[in-house]
PDB file of C-alpha atoms in Angstrom:
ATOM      1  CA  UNK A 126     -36.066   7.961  -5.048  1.00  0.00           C
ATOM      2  CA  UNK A 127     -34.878  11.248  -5.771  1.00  0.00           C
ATOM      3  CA  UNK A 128     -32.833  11.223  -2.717  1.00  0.00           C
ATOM      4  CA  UNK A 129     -30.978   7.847  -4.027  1.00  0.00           C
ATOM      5  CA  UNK A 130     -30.484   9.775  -6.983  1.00  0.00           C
ATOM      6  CA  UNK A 131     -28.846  12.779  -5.708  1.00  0.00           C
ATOM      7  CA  UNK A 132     -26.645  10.236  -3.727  1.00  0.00           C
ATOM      8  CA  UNK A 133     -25.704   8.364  -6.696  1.00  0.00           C
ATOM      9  CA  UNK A 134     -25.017  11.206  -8.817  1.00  0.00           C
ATOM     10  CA  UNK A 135     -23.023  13.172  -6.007  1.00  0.00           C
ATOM     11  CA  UNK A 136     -21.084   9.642  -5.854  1.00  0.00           C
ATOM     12  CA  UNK A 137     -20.199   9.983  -9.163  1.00  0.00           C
ATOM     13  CA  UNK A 138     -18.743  13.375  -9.386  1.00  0.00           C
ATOM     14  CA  UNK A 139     -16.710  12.660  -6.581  1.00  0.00           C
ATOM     15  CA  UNK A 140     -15.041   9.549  -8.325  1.00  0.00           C
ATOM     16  CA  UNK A 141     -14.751  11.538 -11.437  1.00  0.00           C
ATOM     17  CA  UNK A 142     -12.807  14.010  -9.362  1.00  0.00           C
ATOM     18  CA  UNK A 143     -10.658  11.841  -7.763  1.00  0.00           C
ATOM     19  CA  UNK A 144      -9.896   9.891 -11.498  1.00  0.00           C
ATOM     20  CA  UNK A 145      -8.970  13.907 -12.599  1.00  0.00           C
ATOM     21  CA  UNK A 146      -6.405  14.419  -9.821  1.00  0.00           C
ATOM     22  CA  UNK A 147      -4.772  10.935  -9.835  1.00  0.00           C
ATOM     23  CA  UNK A 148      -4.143  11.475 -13.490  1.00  0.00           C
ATOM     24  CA  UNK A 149      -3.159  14.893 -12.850  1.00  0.00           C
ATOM     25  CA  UNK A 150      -0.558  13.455 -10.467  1.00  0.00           C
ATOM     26  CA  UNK A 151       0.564  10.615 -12.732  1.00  0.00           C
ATOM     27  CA  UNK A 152       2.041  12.874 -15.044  1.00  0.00           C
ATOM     28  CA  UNK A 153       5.171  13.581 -12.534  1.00  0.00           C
ATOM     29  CA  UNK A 154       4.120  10.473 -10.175  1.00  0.00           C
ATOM     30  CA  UNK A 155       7.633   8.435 -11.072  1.00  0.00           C
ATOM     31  CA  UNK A 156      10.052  11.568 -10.794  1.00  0.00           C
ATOM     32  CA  UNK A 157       8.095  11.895  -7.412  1.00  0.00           C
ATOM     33  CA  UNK A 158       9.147   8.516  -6.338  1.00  0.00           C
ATOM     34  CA  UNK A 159      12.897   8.723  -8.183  1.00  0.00           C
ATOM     35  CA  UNK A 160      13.039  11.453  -5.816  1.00  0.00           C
ATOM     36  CA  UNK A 161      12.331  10.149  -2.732  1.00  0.00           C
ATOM     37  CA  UNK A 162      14.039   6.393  -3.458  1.00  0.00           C
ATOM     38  CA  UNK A 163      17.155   9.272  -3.417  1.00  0.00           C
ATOM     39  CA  UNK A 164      16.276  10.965  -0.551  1.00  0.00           C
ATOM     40  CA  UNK A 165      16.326   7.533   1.408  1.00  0.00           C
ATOM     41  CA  UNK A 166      19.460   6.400  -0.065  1.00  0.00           C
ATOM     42  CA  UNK A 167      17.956   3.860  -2.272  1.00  0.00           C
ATOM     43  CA  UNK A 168      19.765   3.246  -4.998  1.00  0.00           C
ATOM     44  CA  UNK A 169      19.462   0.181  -6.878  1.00  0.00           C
ATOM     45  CA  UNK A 170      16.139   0.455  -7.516  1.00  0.00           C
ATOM     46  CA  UNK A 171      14.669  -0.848 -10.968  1.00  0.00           C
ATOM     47  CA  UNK A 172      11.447   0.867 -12.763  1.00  0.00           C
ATOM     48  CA  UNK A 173       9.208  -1.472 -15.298  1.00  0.00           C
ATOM     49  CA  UNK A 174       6.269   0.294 -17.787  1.00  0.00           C
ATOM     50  CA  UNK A 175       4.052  -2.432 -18.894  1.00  0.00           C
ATOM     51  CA  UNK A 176       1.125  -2.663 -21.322  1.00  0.00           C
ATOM     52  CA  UNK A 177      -2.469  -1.668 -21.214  1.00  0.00           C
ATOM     53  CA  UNK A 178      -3.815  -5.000 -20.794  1.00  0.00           C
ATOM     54  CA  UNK A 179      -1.016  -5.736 -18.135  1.00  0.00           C
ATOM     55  CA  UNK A 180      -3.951  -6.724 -15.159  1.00  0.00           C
ATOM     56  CA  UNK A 181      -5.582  -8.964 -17.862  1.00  0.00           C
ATOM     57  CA  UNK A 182      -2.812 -11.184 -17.273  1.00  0.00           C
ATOM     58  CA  UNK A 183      -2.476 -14.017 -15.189  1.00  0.00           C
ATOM     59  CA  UNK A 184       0.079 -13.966 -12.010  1.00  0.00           C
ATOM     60  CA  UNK A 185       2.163 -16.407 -13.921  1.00  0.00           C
ATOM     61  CA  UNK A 186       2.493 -14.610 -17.183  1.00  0.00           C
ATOM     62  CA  UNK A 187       2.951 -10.397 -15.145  1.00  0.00           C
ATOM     63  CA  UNK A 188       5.694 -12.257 -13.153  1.00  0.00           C
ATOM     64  CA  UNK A 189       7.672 -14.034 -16.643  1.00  0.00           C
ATOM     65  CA  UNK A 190       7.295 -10.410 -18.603  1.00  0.00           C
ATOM     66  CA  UNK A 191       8.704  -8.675 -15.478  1.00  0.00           C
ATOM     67  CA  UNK A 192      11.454 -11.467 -15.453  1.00  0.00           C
ATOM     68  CA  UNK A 193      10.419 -12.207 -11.920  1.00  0.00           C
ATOM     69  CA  UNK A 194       9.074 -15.115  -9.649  1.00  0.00           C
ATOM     70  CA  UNK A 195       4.627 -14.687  -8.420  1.00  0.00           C
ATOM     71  CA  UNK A 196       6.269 -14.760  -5.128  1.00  0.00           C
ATOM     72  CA  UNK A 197       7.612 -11.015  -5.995  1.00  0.00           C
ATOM     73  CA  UNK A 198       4.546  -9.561  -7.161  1.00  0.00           C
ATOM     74  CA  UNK A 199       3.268  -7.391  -4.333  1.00  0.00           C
ATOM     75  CA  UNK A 200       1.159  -4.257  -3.560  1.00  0.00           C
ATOM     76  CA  UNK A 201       1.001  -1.802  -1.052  1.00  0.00           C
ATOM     77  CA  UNK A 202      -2.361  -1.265   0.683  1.00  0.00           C
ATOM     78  CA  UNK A 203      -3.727   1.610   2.578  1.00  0.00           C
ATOM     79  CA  UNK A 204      -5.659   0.229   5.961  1.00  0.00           C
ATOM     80  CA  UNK A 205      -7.165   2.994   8.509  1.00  0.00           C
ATOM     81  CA  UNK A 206      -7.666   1.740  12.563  1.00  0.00           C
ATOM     82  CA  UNK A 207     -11.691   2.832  13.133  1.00  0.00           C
ATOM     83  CA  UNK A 208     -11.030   2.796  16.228  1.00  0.00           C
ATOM     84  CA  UNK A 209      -8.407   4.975  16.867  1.00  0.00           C
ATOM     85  CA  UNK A 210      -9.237   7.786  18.980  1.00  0.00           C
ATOM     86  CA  UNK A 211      -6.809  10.347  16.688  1.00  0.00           C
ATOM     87  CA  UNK A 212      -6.126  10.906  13.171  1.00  0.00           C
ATOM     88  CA  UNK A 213      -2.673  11.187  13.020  1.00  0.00           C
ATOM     89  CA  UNK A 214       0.222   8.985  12.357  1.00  0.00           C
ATOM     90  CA  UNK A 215       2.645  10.000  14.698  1.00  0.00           C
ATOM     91  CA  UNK A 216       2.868   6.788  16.479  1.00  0.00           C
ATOM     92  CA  UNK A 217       3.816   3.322  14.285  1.00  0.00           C
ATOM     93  CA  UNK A 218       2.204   1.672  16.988  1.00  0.00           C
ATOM     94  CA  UNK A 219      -1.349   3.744  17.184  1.00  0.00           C
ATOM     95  CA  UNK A 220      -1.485   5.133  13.942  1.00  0.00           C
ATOM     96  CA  UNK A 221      -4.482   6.115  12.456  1.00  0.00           C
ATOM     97  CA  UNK A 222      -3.915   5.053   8.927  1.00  0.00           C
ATOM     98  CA  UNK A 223      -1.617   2.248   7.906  1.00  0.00           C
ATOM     99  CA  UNK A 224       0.292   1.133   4.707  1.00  0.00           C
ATOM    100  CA  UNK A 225       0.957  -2.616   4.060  1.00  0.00           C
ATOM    101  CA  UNK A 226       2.563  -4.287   1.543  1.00  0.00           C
ATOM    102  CA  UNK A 227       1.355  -7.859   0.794  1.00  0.00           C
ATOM    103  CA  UNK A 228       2.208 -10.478  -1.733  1.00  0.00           C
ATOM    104  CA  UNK A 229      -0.989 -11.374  -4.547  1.00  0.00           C
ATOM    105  CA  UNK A 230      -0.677 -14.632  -3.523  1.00  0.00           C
ATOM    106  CA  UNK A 231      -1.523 -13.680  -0.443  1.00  0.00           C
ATOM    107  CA  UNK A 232      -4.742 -12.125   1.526  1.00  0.00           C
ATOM    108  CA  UNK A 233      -4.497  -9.863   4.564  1.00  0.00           C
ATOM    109  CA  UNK A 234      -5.925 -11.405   7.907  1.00  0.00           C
ATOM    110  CA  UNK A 235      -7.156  -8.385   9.455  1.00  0.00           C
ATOM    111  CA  UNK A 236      -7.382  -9.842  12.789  1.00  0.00           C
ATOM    112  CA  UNK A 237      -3.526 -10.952  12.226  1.00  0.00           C
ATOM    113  CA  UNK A 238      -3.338  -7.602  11.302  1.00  0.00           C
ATOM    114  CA  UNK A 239      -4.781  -6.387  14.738  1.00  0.00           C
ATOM    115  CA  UNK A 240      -2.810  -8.200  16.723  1.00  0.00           C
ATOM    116  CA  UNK A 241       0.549  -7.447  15.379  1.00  0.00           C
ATOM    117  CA  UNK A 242       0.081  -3.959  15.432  1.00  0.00           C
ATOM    118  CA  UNK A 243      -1.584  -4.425  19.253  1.00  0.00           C
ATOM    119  CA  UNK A 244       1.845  -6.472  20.328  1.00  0.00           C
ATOM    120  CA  UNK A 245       4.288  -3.054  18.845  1.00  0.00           C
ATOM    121  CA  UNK A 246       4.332  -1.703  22.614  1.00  0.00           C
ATOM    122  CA  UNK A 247       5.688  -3.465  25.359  1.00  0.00           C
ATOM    123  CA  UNK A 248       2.900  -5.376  27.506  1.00  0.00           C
ATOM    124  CA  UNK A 249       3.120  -2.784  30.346  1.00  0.00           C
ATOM    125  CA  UNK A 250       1.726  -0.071  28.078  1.00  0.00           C
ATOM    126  CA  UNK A 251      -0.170  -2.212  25.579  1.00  0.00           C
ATOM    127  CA  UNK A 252      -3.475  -0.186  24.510  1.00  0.00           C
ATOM    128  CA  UNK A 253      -6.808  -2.647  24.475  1.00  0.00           C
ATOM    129  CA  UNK A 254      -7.030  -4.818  21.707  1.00  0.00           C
ATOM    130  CA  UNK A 255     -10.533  -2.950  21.142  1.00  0.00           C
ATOM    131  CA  UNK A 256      -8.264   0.144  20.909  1.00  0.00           C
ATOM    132  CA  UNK A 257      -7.851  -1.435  16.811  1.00  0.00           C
ATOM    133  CA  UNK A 258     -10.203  -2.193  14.397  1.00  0.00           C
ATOM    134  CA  UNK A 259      -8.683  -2.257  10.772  1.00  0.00           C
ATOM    135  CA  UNK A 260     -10.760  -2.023   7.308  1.00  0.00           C
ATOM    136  CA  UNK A 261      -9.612  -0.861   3.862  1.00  0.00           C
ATOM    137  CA  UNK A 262      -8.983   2.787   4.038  1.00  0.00           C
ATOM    138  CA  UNK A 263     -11.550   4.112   1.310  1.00  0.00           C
ATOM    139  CA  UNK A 264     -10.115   5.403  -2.507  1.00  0.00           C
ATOM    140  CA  UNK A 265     -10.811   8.475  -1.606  1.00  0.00           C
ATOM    141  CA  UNK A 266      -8.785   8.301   1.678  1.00  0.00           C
ATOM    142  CA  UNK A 267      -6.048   6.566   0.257  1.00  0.00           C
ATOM    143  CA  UNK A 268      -5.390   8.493  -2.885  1.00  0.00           C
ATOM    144  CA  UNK A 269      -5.262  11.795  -0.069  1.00  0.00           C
ATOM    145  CA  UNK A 270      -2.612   9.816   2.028  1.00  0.00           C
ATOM    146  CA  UNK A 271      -0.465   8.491  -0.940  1.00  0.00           C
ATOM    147  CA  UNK A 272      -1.381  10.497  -3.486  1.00  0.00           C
ATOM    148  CA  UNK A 273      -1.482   7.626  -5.948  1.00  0.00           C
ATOM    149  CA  UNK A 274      -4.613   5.757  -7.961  1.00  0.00           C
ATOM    150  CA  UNK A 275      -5.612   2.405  -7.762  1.00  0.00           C
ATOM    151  CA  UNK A 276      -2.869  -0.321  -8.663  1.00  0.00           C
ATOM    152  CA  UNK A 277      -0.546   2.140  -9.066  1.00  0.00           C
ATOM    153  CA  UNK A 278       0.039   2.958  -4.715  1.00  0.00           C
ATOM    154  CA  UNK A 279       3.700   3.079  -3.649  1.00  0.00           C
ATOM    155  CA  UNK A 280       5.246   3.371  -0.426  1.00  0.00           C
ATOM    156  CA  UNK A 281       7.909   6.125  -1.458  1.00  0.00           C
ATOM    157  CA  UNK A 282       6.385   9.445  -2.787  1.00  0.00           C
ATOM    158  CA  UNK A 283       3.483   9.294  -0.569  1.00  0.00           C
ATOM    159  CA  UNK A 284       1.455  12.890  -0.144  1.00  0.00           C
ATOM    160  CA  UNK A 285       1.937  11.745   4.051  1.00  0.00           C
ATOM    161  CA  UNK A 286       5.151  10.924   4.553  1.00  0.00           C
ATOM    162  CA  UNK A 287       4.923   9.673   7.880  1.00  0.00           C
ATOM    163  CA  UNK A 288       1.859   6.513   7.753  1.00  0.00           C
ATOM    164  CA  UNK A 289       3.943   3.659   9.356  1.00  0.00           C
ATOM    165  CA  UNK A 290       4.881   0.441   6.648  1.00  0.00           C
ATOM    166  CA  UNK A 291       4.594  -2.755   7.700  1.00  0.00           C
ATOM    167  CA  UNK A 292       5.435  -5.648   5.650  1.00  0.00           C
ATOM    168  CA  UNK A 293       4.028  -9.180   5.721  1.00  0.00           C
ATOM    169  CA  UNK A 294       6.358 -11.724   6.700  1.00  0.00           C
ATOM    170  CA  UNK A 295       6.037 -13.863   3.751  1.00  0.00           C
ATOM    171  CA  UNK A 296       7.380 -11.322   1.547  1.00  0.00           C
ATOM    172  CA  UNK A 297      10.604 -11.257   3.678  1.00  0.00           C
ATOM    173  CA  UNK A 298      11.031 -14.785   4.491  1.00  0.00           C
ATOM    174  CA  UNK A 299       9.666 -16.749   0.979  1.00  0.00           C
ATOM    175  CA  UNK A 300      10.601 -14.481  -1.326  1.00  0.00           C
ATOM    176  CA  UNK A 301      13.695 -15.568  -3.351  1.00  0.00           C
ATOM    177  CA  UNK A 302      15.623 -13.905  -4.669  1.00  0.00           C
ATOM    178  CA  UNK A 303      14.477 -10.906  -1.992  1.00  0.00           C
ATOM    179  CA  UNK A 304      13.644  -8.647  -4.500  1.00  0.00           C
ATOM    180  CA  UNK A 305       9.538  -7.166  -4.699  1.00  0.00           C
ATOM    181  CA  UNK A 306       7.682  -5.599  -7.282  1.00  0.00           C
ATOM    182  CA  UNK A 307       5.430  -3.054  -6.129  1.00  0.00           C
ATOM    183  CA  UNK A 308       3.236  -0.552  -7.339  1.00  0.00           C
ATOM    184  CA  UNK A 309       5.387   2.577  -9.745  1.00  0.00           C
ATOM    185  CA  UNK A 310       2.881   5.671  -9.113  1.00  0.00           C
ATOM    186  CA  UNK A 311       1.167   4.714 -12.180  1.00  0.00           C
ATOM    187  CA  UNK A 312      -0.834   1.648 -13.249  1.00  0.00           C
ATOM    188  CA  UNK A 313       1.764   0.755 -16.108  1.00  0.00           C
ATOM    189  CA  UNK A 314       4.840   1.080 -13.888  1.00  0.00           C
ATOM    190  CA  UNK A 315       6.278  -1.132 -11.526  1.00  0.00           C
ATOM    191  CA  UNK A 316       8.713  -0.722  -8.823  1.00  0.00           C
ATOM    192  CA  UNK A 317      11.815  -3.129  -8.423  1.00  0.00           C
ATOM    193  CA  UNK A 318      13.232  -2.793  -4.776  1.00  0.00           C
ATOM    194  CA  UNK A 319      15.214  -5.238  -2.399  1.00  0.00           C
ATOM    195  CA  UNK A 320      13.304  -6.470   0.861  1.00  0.00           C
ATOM    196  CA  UNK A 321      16.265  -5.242   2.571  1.00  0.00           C
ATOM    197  CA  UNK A 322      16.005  -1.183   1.137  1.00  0.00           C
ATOM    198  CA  UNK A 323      12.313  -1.335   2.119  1.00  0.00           C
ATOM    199  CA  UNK A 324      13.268  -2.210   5.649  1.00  0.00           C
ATOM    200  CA  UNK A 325      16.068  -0.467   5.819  1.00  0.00           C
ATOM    201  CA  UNK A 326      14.979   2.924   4.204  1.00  0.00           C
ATOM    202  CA  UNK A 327      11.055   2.905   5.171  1.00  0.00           C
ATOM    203  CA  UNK A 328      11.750   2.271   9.109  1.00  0.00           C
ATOM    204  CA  UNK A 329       9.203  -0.698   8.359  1.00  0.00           C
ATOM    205  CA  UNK A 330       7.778  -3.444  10.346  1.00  0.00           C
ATOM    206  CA  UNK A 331       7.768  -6.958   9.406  1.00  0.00           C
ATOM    207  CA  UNK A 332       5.122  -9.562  10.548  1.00  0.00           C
ATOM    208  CA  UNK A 333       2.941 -12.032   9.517  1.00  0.00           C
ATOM    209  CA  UNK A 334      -0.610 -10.303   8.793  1.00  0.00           C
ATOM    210  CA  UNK A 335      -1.618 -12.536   5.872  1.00  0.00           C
ATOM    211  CA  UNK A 336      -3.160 -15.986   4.634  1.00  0.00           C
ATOM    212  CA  UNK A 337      -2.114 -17.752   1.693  1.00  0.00           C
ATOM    213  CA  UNK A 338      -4.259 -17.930  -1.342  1.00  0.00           C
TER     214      UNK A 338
END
């Protein structure tokens, strides 16, 4: 019992920590990602701040006060390969770690997942298909790859600027007009950017890694 105890209150110091440094970094979070939209040449990016109770909200009603379609609303998720055999992200097609941006009416297919990321090299030099192995990449693990909290992830600013971005196929083939909101660096802001900048300015892959709702 004690030992449980320990664990649980070890557990709990280590989520207060984390809460303490990704409001620490929210403070300068946006000019982080203003910054690096720039660096990549994006320009016609749009920022939204929206209330407190903003995930109390139905799809419906986060998409009318962001003057946008459910189809837009997106998020970017950090995934880590178990399997890989490094723990580096050198290589877009065996990277360790993984960010993927997916529609909310959507939900990731892991194994979809798997094999997209398994067909990146040609056939000839394919790795195993047990060579992947994907699972959500802990908060702790994703908040020291991005640098970002919960709801609040986005893939320009990240703390590693190198994890690969793929993005599901839906959001680049149903989306109209092709414009996605994503996370802002903090949970009240959002991030307006065309489907075409993301591809464009993130070197990301597109491919269909998710089931509908």
């Amino acid at each position: 019992m004690e030992d449980l105890l320990a664990r649980i209150e070890a557990a709990e110091k280590r989520i207060a920590a984390l809460e303490q440094k990704a409001k620490e970094r929210e403070e300068d979070a946006v000019e982080v990602i203003k910054a690096d939209l720039r660096r990549r040449g994006v320009y016609g990016a749009k920022f939204f701040t929206t209330p407190s109770n903003y995930y109390d909200w139905t799809l419906e009603e986060r998409a009318a006060f962001l003057g946008g379609d459910v189809s837009q609303l997106c998020k970017s998720i950090i995934f880590e390969n178990i399997a890989c055999d490094h723990n580096n992200c050198d290589d877009p097609t065996n990277s360790r770690f993984y960010c993927v941006i997916v529609q909310y009416v959507a939900k990731i297919n892991t194994t979809m997942l798997r094999n997209f990321v398994h067909s990146l090299r040609p056939v000839a030099s394919r790795l195993s298909k047990n060579s992947f192995n994907f699972q959500l990449a802990s908060e702790e693990q994703s908040f020291e790859l991005s640098g970002f909290g919960h709801n609040a992830i986005s893939p320009y600013g990240m703390k590693v600027r190198n994890i690969p971005v793929i993005v599901c196929h839906r959001c680049t083939a149903e989306v109209q007009p092709p414009l996605l909101y994503l996370g802002g660096g903090k949970v009240d802001v959002k991030l307006l950017v065309s489907v075409n900048d993301i591809l464009r300015s993130l070197n990301a892959m597109t491919g269909l890694i998710t089931d509908p709702r």
